[in-house]
CSV table of C-alpha atoms in Angstrom, one decimal:
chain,number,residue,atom,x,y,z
A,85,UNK,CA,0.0,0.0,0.0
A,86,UNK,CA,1.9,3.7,-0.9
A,87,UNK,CA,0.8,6.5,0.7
A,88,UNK,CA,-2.0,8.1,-1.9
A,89,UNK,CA,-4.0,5.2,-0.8
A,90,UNK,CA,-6.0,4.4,2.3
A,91,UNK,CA,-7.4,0.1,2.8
A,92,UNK,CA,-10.7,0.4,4.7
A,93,UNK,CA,-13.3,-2.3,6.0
A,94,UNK,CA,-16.5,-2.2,5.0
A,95,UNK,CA,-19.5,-4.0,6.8
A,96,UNK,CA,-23.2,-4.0,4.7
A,97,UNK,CA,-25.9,-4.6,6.9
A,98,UNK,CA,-29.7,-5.0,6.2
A,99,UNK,CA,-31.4,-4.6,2.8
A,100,UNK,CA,-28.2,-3.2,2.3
A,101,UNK,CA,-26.0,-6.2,2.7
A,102,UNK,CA,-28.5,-8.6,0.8
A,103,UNK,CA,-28.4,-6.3,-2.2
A,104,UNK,CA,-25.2,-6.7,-2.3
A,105,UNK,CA,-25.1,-10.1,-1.0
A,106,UNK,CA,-21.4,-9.6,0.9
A,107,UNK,CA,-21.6,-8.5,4.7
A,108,UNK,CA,-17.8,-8.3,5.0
A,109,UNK,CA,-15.1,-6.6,2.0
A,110,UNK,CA,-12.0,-4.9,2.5
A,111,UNK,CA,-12.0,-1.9,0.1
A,112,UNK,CA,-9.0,0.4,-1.3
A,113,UNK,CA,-9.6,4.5,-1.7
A,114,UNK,CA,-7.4,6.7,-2.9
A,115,UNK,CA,-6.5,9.7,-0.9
A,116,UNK,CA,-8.0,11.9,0.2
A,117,UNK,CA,-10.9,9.4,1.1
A,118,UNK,CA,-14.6,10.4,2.6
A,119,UNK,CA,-17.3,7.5,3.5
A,120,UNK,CA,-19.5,9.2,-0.1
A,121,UNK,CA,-15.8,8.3,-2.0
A,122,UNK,CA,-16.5,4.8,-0.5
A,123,UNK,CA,-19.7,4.4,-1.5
A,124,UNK,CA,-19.5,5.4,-4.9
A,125,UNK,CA,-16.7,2.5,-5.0
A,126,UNK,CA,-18.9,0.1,-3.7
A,127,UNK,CA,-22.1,1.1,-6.0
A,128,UNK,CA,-19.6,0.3,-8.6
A,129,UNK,CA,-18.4,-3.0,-7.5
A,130,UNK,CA,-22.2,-3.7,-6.4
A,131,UNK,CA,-24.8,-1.9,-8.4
A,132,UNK,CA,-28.0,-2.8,-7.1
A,133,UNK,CA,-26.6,-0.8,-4.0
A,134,UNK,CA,-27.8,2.5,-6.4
A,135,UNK,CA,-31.1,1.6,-4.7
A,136,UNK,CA,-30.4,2.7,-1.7
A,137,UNK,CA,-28.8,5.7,-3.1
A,138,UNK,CA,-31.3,8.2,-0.8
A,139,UNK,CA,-31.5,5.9,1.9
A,140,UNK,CA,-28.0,4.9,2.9
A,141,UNK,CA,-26.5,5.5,6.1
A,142,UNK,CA,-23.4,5.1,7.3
A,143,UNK,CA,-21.1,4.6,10.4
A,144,UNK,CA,-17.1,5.0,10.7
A,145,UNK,CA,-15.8,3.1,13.7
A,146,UNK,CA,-18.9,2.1,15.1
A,147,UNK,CA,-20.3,5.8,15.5
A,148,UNK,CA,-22.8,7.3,13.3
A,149,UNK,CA,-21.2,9.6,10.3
A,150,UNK,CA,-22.4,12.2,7.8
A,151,UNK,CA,-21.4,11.2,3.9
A,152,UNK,CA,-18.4,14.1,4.2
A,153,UNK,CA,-16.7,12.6,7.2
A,154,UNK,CA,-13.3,11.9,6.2
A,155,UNK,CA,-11.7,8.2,6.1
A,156,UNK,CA,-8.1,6.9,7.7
A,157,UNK,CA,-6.6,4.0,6.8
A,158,UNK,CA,-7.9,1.3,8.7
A,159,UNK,CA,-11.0,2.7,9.3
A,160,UNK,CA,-14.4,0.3,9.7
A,161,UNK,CA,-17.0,1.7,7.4
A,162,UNK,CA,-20.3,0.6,8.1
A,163,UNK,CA,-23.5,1.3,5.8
A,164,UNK,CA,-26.7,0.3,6.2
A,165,UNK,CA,-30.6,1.7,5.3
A,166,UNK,CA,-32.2,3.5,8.4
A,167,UNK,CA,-32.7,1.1,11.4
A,168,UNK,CA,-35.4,-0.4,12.3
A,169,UNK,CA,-34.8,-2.1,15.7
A,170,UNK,CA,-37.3,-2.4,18.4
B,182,UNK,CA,-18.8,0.9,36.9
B,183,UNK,CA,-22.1,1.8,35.6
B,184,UNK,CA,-24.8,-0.7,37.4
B,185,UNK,CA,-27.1,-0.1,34.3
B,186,UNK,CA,-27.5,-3.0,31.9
B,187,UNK,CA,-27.3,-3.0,28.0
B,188,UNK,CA,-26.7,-6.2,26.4
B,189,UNK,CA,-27.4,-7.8,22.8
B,190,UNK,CA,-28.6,-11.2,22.3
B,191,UNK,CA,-29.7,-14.1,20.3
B,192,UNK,CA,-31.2,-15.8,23.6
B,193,UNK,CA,-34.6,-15.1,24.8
B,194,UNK,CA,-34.9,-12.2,27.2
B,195,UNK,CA,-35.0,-12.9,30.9
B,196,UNK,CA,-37.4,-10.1,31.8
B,197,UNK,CA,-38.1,-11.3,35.2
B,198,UNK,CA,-34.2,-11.6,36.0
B,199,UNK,CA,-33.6,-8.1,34.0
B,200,UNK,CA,-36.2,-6.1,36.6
B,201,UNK,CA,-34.7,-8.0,39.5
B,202,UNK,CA,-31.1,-6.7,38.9
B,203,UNK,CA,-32.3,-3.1,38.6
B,204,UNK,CA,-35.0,-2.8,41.5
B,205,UNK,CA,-32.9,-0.9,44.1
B,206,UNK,CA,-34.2,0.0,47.8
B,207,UNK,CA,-35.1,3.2,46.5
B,208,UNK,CA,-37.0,2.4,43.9
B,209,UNK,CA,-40.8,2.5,44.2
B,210,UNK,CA,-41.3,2.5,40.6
B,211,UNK,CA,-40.5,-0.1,37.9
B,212,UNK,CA,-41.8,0.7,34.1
B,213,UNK,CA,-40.9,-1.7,31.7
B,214,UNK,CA,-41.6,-2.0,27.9
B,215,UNK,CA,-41.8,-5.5,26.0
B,216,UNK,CA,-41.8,-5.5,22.2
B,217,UNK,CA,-43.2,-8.7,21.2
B,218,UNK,CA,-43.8,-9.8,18.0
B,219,UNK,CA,-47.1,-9.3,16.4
B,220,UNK,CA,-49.5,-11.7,14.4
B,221,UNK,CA,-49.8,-8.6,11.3
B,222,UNK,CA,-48.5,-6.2,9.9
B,223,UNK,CA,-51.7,-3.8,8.4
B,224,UNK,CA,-53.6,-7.2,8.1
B,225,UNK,CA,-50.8,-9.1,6.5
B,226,UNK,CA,-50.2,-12.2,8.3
B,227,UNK,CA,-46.7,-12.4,10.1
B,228,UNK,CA,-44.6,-15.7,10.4
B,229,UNK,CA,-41.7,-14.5,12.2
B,230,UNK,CA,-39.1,-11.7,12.1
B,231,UNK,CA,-35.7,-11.8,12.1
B,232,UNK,CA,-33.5,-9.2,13.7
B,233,UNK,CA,-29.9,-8.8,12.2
B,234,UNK,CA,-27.4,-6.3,14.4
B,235,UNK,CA,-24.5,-5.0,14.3
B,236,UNK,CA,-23.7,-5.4,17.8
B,237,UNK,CA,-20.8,-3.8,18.8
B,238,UNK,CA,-22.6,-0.7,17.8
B,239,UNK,CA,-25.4,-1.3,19.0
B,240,UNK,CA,-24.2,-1.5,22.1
B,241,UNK,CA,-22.4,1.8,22.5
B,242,UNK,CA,-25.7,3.2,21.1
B,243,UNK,CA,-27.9,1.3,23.3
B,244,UNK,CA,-25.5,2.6,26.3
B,245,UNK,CA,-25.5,6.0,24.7
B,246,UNK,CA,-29.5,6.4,25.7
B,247,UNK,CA,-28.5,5.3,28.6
B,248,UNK,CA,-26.2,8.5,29.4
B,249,UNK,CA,-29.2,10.7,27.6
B,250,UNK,CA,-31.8,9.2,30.1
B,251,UNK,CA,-29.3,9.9,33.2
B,252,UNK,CA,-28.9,13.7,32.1
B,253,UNK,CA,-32.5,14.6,31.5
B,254,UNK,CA,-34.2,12.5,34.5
B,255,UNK,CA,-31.4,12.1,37.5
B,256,UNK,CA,-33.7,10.8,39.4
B,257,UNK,CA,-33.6,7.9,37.8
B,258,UNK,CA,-32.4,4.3,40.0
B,259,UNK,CA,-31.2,1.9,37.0
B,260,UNK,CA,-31.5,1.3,33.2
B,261,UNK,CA,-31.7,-1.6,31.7
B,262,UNK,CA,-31.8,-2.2,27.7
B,263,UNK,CA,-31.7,-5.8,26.4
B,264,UNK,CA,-32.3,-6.3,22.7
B,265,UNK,CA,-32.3,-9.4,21.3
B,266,UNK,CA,-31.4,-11.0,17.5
B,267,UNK,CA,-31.8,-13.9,15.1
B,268,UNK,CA,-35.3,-15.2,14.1
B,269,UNK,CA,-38.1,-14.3,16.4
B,270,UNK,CA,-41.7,-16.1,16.7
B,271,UNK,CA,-45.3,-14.8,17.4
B,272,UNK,CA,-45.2,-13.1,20.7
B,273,UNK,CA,-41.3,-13.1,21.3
B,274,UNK,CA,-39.4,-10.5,23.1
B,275,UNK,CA,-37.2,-8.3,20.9
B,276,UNK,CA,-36.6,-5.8,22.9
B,277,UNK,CA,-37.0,-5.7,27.2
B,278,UNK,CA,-36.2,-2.0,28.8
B,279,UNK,CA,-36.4,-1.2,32.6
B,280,UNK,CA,-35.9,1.9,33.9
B,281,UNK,CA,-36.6,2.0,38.0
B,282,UNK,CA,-37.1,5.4,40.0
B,283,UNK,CA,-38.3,6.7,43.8
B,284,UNK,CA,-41.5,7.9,41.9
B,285,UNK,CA,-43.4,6.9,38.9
B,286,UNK,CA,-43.2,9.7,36.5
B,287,UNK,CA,-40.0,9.9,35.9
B,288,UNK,CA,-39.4,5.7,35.5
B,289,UNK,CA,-42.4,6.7,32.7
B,290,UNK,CA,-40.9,9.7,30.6
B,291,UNK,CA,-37.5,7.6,30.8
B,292,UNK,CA,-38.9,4.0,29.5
B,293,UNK,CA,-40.6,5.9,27.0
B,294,UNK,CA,-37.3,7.7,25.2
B,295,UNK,CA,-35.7,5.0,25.9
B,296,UNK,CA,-37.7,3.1,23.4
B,297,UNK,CA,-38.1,6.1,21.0
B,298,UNK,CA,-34.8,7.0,20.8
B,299,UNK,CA,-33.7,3.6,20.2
B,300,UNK,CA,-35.9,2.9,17.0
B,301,UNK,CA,-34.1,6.3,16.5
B,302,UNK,CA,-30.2,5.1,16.9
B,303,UNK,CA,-29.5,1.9,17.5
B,304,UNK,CA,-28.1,-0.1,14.7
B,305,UNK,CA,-30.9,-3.0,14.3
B,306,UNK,CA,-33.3,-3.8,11.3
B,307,UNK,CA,-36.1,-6.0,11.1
B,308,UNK,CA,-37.0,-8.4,8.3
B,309,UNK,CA,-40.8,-9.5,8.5
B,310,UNK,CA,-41.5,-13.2,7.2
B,311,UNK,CA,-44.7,-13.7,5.5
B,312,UNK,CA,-46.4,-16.7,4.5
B,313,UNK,CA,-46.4,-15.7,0.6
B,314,UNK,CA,-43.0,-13.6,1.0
B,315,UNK,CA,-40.5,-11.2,3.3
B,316,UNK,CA,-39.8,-7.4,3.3
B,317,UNK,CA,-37.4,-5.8,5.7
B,318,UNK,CA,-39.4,-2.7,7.9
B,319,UNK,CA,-38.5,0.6,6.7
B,320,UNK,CA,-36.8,2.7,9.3
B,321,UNK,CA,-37.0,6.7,9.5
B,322,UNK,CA,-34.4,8.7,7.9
B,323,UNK,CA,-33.0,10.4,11.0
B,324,UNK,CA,-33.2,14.0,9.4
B,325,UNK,CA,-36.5,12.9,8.9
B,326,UNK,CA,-36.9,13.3,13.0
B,327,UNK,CA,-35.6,17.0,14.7
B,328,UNK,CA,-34.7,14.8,17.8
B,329,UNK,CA,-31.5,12.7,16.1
B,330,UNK,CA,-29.2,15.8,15.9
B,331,UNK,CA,-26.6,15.2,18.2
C,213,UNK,CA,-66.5,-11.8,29.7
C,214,UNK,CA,-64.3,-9.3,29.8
C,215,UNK,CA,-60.9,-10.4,28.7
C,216,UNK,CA,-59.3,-7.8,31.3
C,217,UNK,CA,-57.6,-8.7,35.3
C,218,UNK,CA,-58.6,-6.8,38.1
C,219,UNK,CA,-57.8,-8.4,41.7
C,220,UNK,CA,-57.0,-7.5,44.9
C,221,UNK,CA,-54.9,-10.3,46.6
C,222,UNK,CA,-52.7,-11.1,49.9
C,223,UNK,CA,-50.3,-13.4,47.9
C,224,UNK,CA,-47.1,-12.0,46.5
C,225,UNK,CA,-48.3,-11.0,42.7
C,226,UNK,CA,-47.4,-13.3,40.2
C,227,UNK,CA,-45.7,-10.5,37.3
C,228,UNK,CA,-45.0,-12.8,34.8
C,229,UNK,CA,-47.8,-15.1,35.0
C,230,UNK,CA,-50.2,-11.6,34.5
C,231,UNK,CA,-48.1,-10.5,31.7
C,232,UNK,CA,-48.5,-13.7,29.9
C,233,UNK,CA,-52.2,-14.2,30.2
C,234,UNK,CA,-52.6,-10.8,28.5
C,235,UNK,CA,-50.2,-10.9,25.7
C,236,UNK,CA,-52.7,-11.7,22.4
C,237,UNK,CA,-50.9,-12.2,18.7
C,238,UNK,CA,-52.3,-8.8,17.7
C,239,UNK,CA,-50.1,-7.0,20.5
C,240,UNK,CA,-47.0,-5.3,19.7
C,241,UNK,CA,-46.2,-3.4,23.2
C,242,UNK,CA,-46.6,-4.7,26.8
C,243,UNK,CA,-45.9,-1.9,29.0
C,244,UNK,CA,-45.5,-2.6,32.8
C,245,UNK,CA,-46.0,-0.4,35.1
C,246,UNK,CA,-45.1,-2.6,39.2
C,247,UNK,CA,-45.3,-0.3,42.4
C,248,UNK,CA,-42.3,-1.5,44.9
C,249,UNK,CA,-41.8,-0.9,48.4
C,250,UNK,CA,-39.2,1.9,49.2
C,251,UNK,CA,-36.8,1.7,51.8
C,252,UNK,CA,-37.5,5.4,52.8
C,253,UNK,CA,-40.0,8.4,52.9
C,254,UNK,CA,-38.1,11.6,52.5
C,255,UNK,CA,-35.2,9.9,54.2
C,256,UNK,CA,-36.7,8.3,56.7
C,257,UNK,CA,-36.3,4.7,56.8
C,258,UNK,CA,-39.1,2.1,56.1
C,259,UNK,CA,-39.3,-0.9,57.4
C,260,UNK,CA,-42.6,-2.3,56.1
C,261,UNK,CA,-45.9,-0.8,54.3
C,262,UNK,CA,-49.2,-2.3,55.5
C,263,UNK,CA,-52.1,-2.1,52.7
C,264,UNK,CA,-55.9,-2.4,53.6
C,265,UNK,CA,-58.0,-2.3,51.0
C,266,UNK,CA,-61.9,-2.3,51.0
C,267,UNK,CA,-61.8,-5.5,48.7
C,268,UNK,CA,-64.9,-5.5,46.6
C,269,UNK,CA,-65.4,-1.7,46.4
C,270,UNK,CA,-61.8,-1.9,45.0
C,271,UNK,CA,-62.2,-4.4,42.5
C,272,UNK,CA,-65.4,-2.8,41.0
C,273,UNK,CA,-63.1,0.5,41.2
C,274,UNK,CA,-60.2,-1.4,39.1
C,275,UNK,CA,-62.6,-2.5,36.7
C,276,UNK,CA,-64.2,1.4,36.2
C,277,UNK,CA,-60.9,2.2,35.5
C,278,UNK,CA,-60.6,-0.1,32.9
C,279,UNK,CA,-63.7,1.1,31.4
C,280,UNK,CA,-62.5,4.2,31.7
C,281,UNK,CA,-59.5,3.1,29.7
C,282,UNK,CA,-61.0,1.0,26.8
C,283,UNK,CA,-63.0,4.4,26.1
C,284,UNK,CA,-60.4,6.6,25.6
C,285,UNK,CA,-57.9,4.3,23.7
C,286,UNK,CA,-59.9,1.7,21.6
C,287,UNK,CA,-56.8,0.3,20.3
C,288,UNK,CA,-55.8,-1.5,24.0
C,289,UNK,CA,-55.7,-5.4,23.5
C,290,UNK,CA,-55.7,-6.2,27.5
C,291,UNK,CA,-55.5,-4.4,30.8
C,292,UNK,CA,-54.8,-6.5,34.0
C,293,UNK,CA,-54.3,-4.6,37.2
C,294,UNK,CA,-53.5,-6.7,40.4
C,295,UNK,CA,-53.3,-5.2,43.4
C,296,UNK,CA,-51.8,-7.1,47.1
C,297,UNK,CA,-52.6,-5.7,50.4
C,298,UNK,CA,-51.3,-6.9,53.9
C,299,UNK,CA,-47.9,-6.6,55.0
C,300,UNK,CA,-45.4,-5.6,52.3
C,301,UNK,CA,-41.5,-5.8,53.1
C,302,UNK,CA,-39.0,-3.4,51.4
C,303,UNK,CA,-39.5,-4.3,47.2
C,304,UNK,CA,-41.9,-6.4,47.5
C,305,UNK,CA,-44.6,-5.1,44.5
C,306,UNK,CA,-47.8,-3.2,45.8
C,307,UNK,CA,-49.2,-3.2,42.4
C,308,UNK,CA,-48.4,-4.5,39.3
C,309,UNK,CA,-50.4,-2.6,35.9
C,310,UNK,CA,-50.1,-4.2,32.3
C,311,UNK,CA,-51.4,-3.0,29.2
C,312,UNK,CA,-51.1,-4.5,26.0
C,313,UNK,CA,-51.4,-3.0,22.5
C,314,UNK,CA,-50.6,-3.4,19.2
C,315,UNK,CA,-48.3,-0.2,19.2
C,316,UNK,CA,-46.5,1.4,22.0
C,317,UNK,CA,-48.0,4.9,22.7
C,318,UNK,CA,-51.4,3.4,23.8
C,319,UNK,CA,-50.0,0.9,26.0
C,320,UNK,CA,-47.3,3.6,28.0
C,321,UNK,CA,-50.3,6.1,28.1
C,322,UNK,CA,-53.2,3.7,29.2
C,323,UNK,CA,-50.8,2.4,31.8
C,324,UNK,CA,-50.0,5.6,33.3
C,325,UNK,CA,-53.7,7.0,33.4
C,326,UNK,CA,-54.2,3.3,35.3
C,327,UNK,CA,-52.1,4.0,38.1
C,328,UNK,CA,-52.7,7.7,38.1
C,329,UNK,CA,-56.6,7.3,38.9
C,330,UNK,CA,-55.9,4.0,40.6
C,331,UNK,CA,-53.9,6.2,43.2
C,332,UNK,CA,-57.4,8.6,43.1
C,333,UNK,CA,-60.1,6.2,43.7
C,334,UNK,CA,-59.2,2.5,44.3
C,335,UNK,CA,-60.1,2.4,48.1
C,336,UNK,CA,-56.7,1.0,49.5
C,337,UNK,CA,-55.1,2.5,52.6
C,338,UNK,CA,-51.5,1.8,53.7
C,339,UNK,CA,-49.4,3.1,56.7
C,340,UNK,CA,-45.8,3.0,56.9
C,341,UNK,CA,-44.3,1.3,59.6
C,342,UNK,CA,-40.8,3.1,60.9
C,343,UNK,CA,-38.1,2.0,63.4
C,344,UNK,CA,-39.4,4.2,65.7
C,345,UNK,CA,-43.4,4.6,64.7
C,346,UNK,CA,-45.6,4.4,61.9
C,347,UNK,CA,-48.0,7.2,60.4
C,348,UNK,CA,-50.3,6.4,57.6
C,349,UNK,CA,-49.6,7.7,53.9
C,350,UNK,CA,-51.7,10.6,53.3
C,351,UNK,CA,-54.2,11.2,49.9
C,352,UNK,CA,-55.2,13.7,48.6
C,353,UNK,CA,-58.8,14.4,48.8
C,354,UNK,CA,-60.6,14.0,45.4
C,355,UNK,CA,-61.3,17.3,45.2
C,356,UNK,CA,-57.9,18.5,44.6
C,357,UNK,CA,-58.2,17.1,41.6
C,358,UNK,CA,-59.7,18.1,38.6
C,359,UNK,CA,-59.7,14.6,37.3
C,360,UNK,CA,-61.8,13.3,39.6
C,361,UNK,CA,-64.6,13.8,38.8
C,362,UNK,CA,-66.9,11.5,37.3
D,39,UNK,CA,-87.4,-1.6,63.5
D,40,UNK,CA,-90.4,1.6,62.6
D,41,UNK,CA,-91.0,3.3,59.8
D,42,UNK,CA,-89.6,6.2,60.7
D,43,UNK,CA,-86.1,4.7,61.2
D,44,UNK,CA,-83.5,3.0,59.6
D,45,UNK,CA,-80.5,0.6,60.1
D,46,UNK,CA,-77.5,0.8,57.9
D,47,UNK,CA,-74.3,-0.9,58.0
D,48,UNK,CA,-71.0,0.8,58.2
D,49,UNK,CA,-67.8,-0.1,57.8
D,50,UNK,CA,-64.7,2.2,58.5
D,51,UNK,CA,-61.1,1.9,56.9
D,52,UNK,CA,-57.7,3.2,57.5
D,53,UNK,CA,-57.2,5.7,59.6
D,54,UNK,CA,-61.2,6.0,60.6
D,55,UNK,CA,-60.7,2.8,61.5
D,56,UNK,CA,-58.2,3.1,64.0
D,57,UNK,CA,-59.5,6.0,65.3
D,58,UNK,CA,-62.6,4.4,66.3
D,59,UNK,CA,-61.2,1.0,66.9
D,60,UNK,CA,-63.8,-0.7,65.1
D,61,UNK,CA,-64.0,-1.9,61.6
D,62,UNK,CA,-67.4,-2.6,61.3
D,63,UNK,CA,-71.0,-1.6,63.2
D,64,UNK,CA,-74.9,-1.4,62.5
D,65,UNK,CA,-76.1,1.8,62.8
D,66,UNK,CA,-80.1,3.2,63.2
D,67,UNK,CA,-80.5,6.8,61.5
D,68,UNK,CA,-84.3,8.5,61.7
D,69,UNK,CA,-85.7,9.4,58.2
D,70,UNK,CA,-85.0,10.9,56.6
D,71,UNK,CA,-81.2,10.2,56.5
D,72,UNK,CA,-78.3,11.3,54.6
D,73,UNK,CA,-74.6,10.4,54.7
D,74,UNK,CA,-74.2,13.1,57.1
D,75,UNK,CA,-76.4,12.2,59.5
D,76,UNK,CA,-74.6,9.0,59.7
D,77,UNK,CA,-71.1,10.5,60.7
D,78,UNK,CA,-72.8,12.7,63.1
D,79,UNK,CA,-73.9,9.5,64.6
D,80,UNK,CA,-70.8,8.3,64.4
D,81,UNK,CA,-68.6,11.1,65.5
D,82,UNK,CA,-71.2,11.0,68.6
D,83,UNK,CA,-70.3,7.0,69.4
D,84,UNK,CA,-66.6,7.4,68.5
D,85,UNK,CA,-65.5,11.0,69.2
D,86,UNK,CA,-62.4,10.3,68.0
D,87,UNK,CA,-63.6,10.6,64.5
D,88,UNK,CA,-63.8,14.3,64.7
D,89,UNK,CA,-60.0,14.4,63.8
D,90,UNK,CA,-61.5,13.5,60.3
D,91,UNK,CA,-64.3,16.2,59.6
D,92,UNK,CA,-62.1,17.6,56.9
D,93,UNK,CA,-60.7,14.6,55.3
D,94,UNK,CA,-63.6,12.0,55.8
D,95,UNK,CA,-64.9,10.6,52.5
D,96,UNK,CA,-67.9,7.7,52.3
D,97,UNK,CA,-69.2,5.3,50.1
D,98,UNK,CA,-72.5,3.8,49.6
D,99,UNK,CA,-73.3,0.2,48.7
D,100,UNK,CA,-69.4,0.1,47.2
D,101,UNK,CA,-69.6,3.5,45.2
D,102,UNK,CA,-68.2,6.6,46.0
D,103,UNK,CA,-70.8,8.8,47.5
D,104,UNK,CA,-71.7,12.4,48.6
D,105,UNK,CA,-72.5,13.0,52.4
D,106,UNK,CA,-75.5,14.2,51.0
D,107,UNK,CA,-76.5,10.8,49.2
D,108,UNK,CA,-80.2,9.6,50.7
D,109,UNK,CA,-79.5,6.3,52.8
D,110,UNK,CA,-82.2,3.6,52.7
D,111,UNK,CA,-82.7,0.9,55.6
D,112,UNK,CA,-79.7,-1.8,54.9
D,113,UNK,CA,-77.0,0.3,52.9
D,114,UNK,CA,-73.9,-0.3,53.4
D,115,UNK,CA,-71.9,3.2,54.3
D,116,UNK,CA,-68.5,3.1,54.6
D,117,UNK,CA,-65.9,5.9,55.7
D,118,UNK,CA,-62.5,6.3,55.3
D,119,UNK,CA,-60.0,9.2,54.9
D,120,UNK,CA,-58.5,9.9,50.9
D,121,UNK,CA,-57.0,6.9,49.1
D,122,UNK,CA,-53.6,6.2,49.0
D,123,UNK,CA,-53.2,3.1,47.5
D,124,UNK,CA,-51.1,1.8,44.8
């Protein structure tokens, strides 16, 4: 890995994760990386996650996140539609 | 070390044991909530729902209303939030929360954001299994909802 | 019959066993509300609380506030409302309330308005019993309150 | 027992009751007779009960009643200071 580039985990959960029918996926990002760079990376390796294009949420090290927050290497990414727990 | 409880689980809920950790010498009130799950959805027969977490998360979040509950009501004795996973039947527990106080109105207001916040926060979604099919329950954007910001 | 609880009893009440009797497929919410012995009143300790209740009158009391209930929120599967009397120690329950509903704002608010006009009209008396006395609890007369009326 | 009189049950609970030291007593009223004849009675038998003028509340035949509810020959009153149950 050289130093333009950033190796994040990413963990799908939900409608989310059966769209795109992985739950688990390392994912490379160039630098300088934001969770929306992710996720237009992982809409291309999985496109049926365009449907949740309005929907998708996402959290960085198990906290909530907006789209702008910014990425470091090793970061977890999670992303997943709004919850619905109860 | 916090004496409140939040825990994840694929295991049925212990409500009885839950309320008995949390029922202090000063509490005179205990309010609990019990999701269970229903027969329908808008008439639509339900089989079972399953629950999938992400339960490291869910945790902090779950502990998270915890520390909201403590600053708005300190009157408040002990919280406890257990949420359970995995494929749930007819009338199953998927969520217990016990929230114990010297008086009742505050155990009340405190059960009740409990629950609201967490259908707010937490990091669980629900997949409802019919007889002729399956959707997952749509949650609520949080912008949708003034009281996410935080 | 009327699928609803209502009973005054010595025994120590059995939670669980009313929770489950009034838990239909149609309910999504069961929302306890159980009234424990404190170990103080404003600091001073307690040692026991001794209930006396004017049995029937009380029961036909629960049961108007049932009625009272099912008018003002249709959408209430069951209501059980047991209440002991006799000797209680330090958290032992005094009263435990269920409501069940298919959704969760019913069930918290019909469970409240329970124990708030329980605590107006049910005729139950109870004295707390000190190291060094006992006095007993005082009510507040009904008309204090505007809701009393009926 | 005449026409012109007649005999009621009471009962007495909580504090009334320990005031008076009894729990339970039959009671002859002249006619007409209201509630409040009956706890004048009684404050006369069990002086004690005057602590409670203020706070007294009845009920007749199990329902919460005025002290100026008409009693008929075997009501049950009973008479007890505010609730405090639950």
């Amino acid at each position: 890995m050289n130093q333009d580039s950033i190796r994040i985990n990413v963990l799908l959960f939900g409608a989310c994760r059966e769209a795109a029918g992985i739950s688990e996926l390392g994912c490379d990002l160039s630098l300088p990386a934001t969770a929306a760079n992710a996720w237009t990376e992982l809409k291309r390796q999985f496109p049926a996650l365009a449907a949740f294009e309005r929907n998708a949420l996402v959290a960085v090290n198990e906290e909530h996140a907006r789209m702008d927050h910014i990425l470091n290497d090793g970061d977890t990414l999670a992303i997943f539609p709004p919850v619905s727990g109860g | 070390m916090s004496p409140d409880i939040f825990e994840i689980t694929r295991e049925p809920i212990d409500k009885p044991g839950l309320e008995q950790r949390l029922v202090t010498g000063a509490a005179g009130a205990v309010v609990t909530f019990d999701g269970v799950v229903r027969d329908n959805t808008k008439g639509r027969s339900v089989l079972t729902l399953q629950y999938e977490a992400y339960e490291p998360m869910a945790v902090k979040e779950m502990q998270r209303v915890g520390e909201e509950i403590r600053k708005q009501w300190p009157d408040v004795e002990r919280i406890g939030i257990v949420h359970r996973f995995g494929e749930l039947k007819i009338s199953e527990s998927s969520i217990v929360i016990v929230v114990t106080s010297p008086h009742r109105r505050v155990a009340f207001e405190a059960c009740r954001y409990a629950i609201d916040r967490i259908k707010q926060t937490v990091p669980i979604w629900k997949k409802e299994i019919f007889e002729d099919g399956e959707a997952w329950v749509e949650g609520q954007r949080p912008d949708s909802d003034q009281n996410h910001g935080r």
